[in-house]
Amino acid sequence: MLLDSIRSRYDSLSRSEKKVAAAVLATPELAIDANLAALASKADVSEPTVVRFCRSLGFDGWHAFKLRLAQSLALAPGNADAPAPDDLATELVSKICSRSINTLLDLRNGLDAQAIERALQVLSVANKIEFYGQGTSGIVAADAQHKFFRSGVPTVAYVDPHIHSIAASLLKQGDAVVAISQRGSSPAMLRSVQLARNSHAEVIVLAPSGTPLAELATVLIPIDLHFHTDPYTPISTRLAHLVVIDILAVGLALRLSPEKRRTMHNARKALQKIDMPFDSFLQSSQDD
């Protein structure tokens, strides 16, 4: 949510902008109800400082920030959304689906389209694409490799930190890495990404902004989501990462050259024939 984004970017703000951030974090509801002058007075700063604070977070100005804050608070799940041991199946359906819906709405409202465009530019000219992830993010990396390899670009997913460390050291200029992390602070992932940068590879990072991993990105796609304190958080955060991977995979497919589009078409035809009797498969292959 937006409040989490403000917290993660707090250290990068100027001294006066930090005063505005503190005022918003202390009483976000008041920030929505107040006008620009009232918030400036509460933070003990000038009105232009409030506007600069909003622009530092990527908004055009005060009104855009205020609207996003209101949306963020409206979508923020409370404790009532947390699954409980005594929940009935109907309650679990409602809570888990609501959490997933809220996550995707927050992702849609906050996703940086320009960052997606920059990532697609990198991926469309990459000699090969490697996906790095660990734990839950490793599942996302494997899913990404499954979606991307049909594009005709050599792709691979590494989920073992020792392996992606070695792989990163062997990269070359023109290669691309997509590093996926929910927290953006894993020492092993940081080492591998630094090795990839040392090898002059492009590094696309899917992680929260303001994290150590985000700082190493050549292209950052910030995924700033509200983190629940319950153990079911990865359900919704993993979903957000999977959707971003889908966006990148579809975007890349739409930019493929005619030759690579034919490669994708052949892959799709091969998939359609997988359950075909072998004799029919041979005949179909001869017809092709």
Coordinates of C-alpha atoms in Angstrom, one line a residue, residues 50-156:
V50 CA 4.2 19.2 0.3
V51 CA 3.9 19.3 -3.5
R52 CA 7.6 18.3 -3.8
F53 CA 7.0 15.4 -1.4
C54 CA 4.1 14.2 -3.6
R55 CA 6.3 14.4 -6.7
S56 CA 9.1 12.5 -5.0
L57 CA 6.7 9.6 -4.7
G58 CA 5.9 9.7 -8.4
F59 CA 2.6 11.8 -8.3
D60 CA 1.8 14.8 -10.4
G61 CA 0.9 16.8 -7.4
W62 CA -1.2 17.0 -4.2
H63 CA -4.5 16.0 -5.6
A64 CA -3.2 12.9 -7.3
F65 CA -1.4 11.9 -4.1
K66 CA -4.5 12.5 -2.0
L67 CA -6.7 10.4 -4.3
R68 CA -4.2 7.5 -4.2
L69 CA -4.0 7.7 -0.4
A70 CA -7.7 7.5 -0.1
Q71 CA -7.8 4.5 -2.5
S72 CA -5.0 2.8 -0.6
L73 CA -6.7 3.2 2.8
A74 CA -10.0 2.0 1.3
L75 CA -8.3 -1.2 0.0
A76 CA -6.1 -1.8 3.0
P77 CA -7.1 -5.1 4.7
G78 CA -7.7 -5.0 8.4
N79 CA -7.4 -7.8 10.9
A80 CA -10.9 -9.0 10.0
D81 CA -9.4 -10.2 6.7
A82 CA -6.9 -12.5 8.4
P83 CA -7.8 -16.2 8.1
A84 CA -8.6 -17.7 11.5
P85 CA -8.5 -21.3 12.7
D86 CA -12.3 -21.4 13.2
D87 CA -13.2 -20.0 9.8
L88 CA -15.7 -21.9 7.8
A89 CA -15.0 -22.7 4.2
T90 CA -17.3 -19.9 3.0
E91 CA -15.3 -17.4 5.2
L92 CA -12.0 -18.7 3.8
V93 CA -13.3 -18.3 0.2
S94 CA -14.3 -14.7 1.0
K95 CA -11.1 -13.7 2.8
I96 CA -8.6 -15.2 0.5
C97 CA -10.4 -14.0 -2.7
S98 CA -10.8 -10.5 -1.2
R99 CA -7.1 -10.4 -0.3
S100 CA -6.1 -11.4 -3.8
I101 CA -8.5 -8.9 -5.4
N102 CA -7.2 -6.1 -3.2
T103 CA -3.6 -7.0 -4.0
L104 CA -4.3 -6.9 -7.8
L105 CA -6.1 -3.6 -7.5
D106 CA -3.3 -2.1 -5.5
L107 CA -0.8 -3.5 -8.1
R108 CA -2.8 -2.0 -11.0
N109 CA -3.0 1.4 -9.4
G110 CA 0.6 1.5 -8.4
L111 CA 2.5 -0.3 -11.2
D112 CA 4.9 1.9 -13.0
A113 CA 4.1 1.6 -16.7
Q114 CA 7.3 3.4 -17.7
A115 CA 9.3 0.8 -15.8
I116 CA 7.4 -1.9 -17.7
E117 CA 8.2 -0.2 -21.0
R118 CA 12.0 0.0 -20.1
A119 CA 12.0 -3.7 -19.1
L120 CA 10.4 -4.7 -22.4
Q121 CA 13.0 -2.8 -24.3
V122 CA 15.7 -4.7 -22.5
L123 CA 14.1 -8.1 -22.9
S124 CA 13.3 -7.6 -26.6
V125 CA 17.0 -7.3 -27.5
A126 CA 18.5 -9.7 -24.9
N127 CA 20.7 -12.6 -26.1
K128 CA 19.4 -14.7 -23.2
I129 CA 17.2 -14.1 -20.2
E130 CA 17.9 -15.6 -16.7
F131 CA 15.4 -15.6 -13.9
Y132 CA 16.7 -15.6 -10.3
G133 CA 14.5 -16.3 -7.3
Q134 CA 14.6 -18.1 -3.9
G135 CA 11.9 -19.6 -1.8
T136 CA 8.5 -18.4 -2.8
S137 CA 10.1 -16.1 -5.4
G138 CA 11.8 -19.2 -6.9
I139 CA 8.3 -20.5 -7.8
V140 CA 7.7 -17.2 -9.7
A141 CA 11.1 -17.5 -11.5
A142 CA 10.2 -21.1 -12.6
D143 CA 6.8 -19.9 -13.9
A144 CA 8.5 -17.0 -15.7
Q145 CA 10.9 -19.4 -17.5
H146 CA 8.0 -21.5 -18.6
K147 CA 6.2 -18.5 -20.1
F148 CA 9.2 -16.9 -21.7
F149 CA 11.1 -19.8 -23.3
R150 CA 8.4 -20.1 -26.0
S151 CA 9.4 -16.7 -27.3
G152 CA 12.5 -18.3 -28.9
V153 CA 14.9 -16.4 -26.6
P154 CA 17.1 -18.7 -24.5
T155 CA 15.8 -18.6 -21.0
V156 CA 16.5 -20.4 -17.7

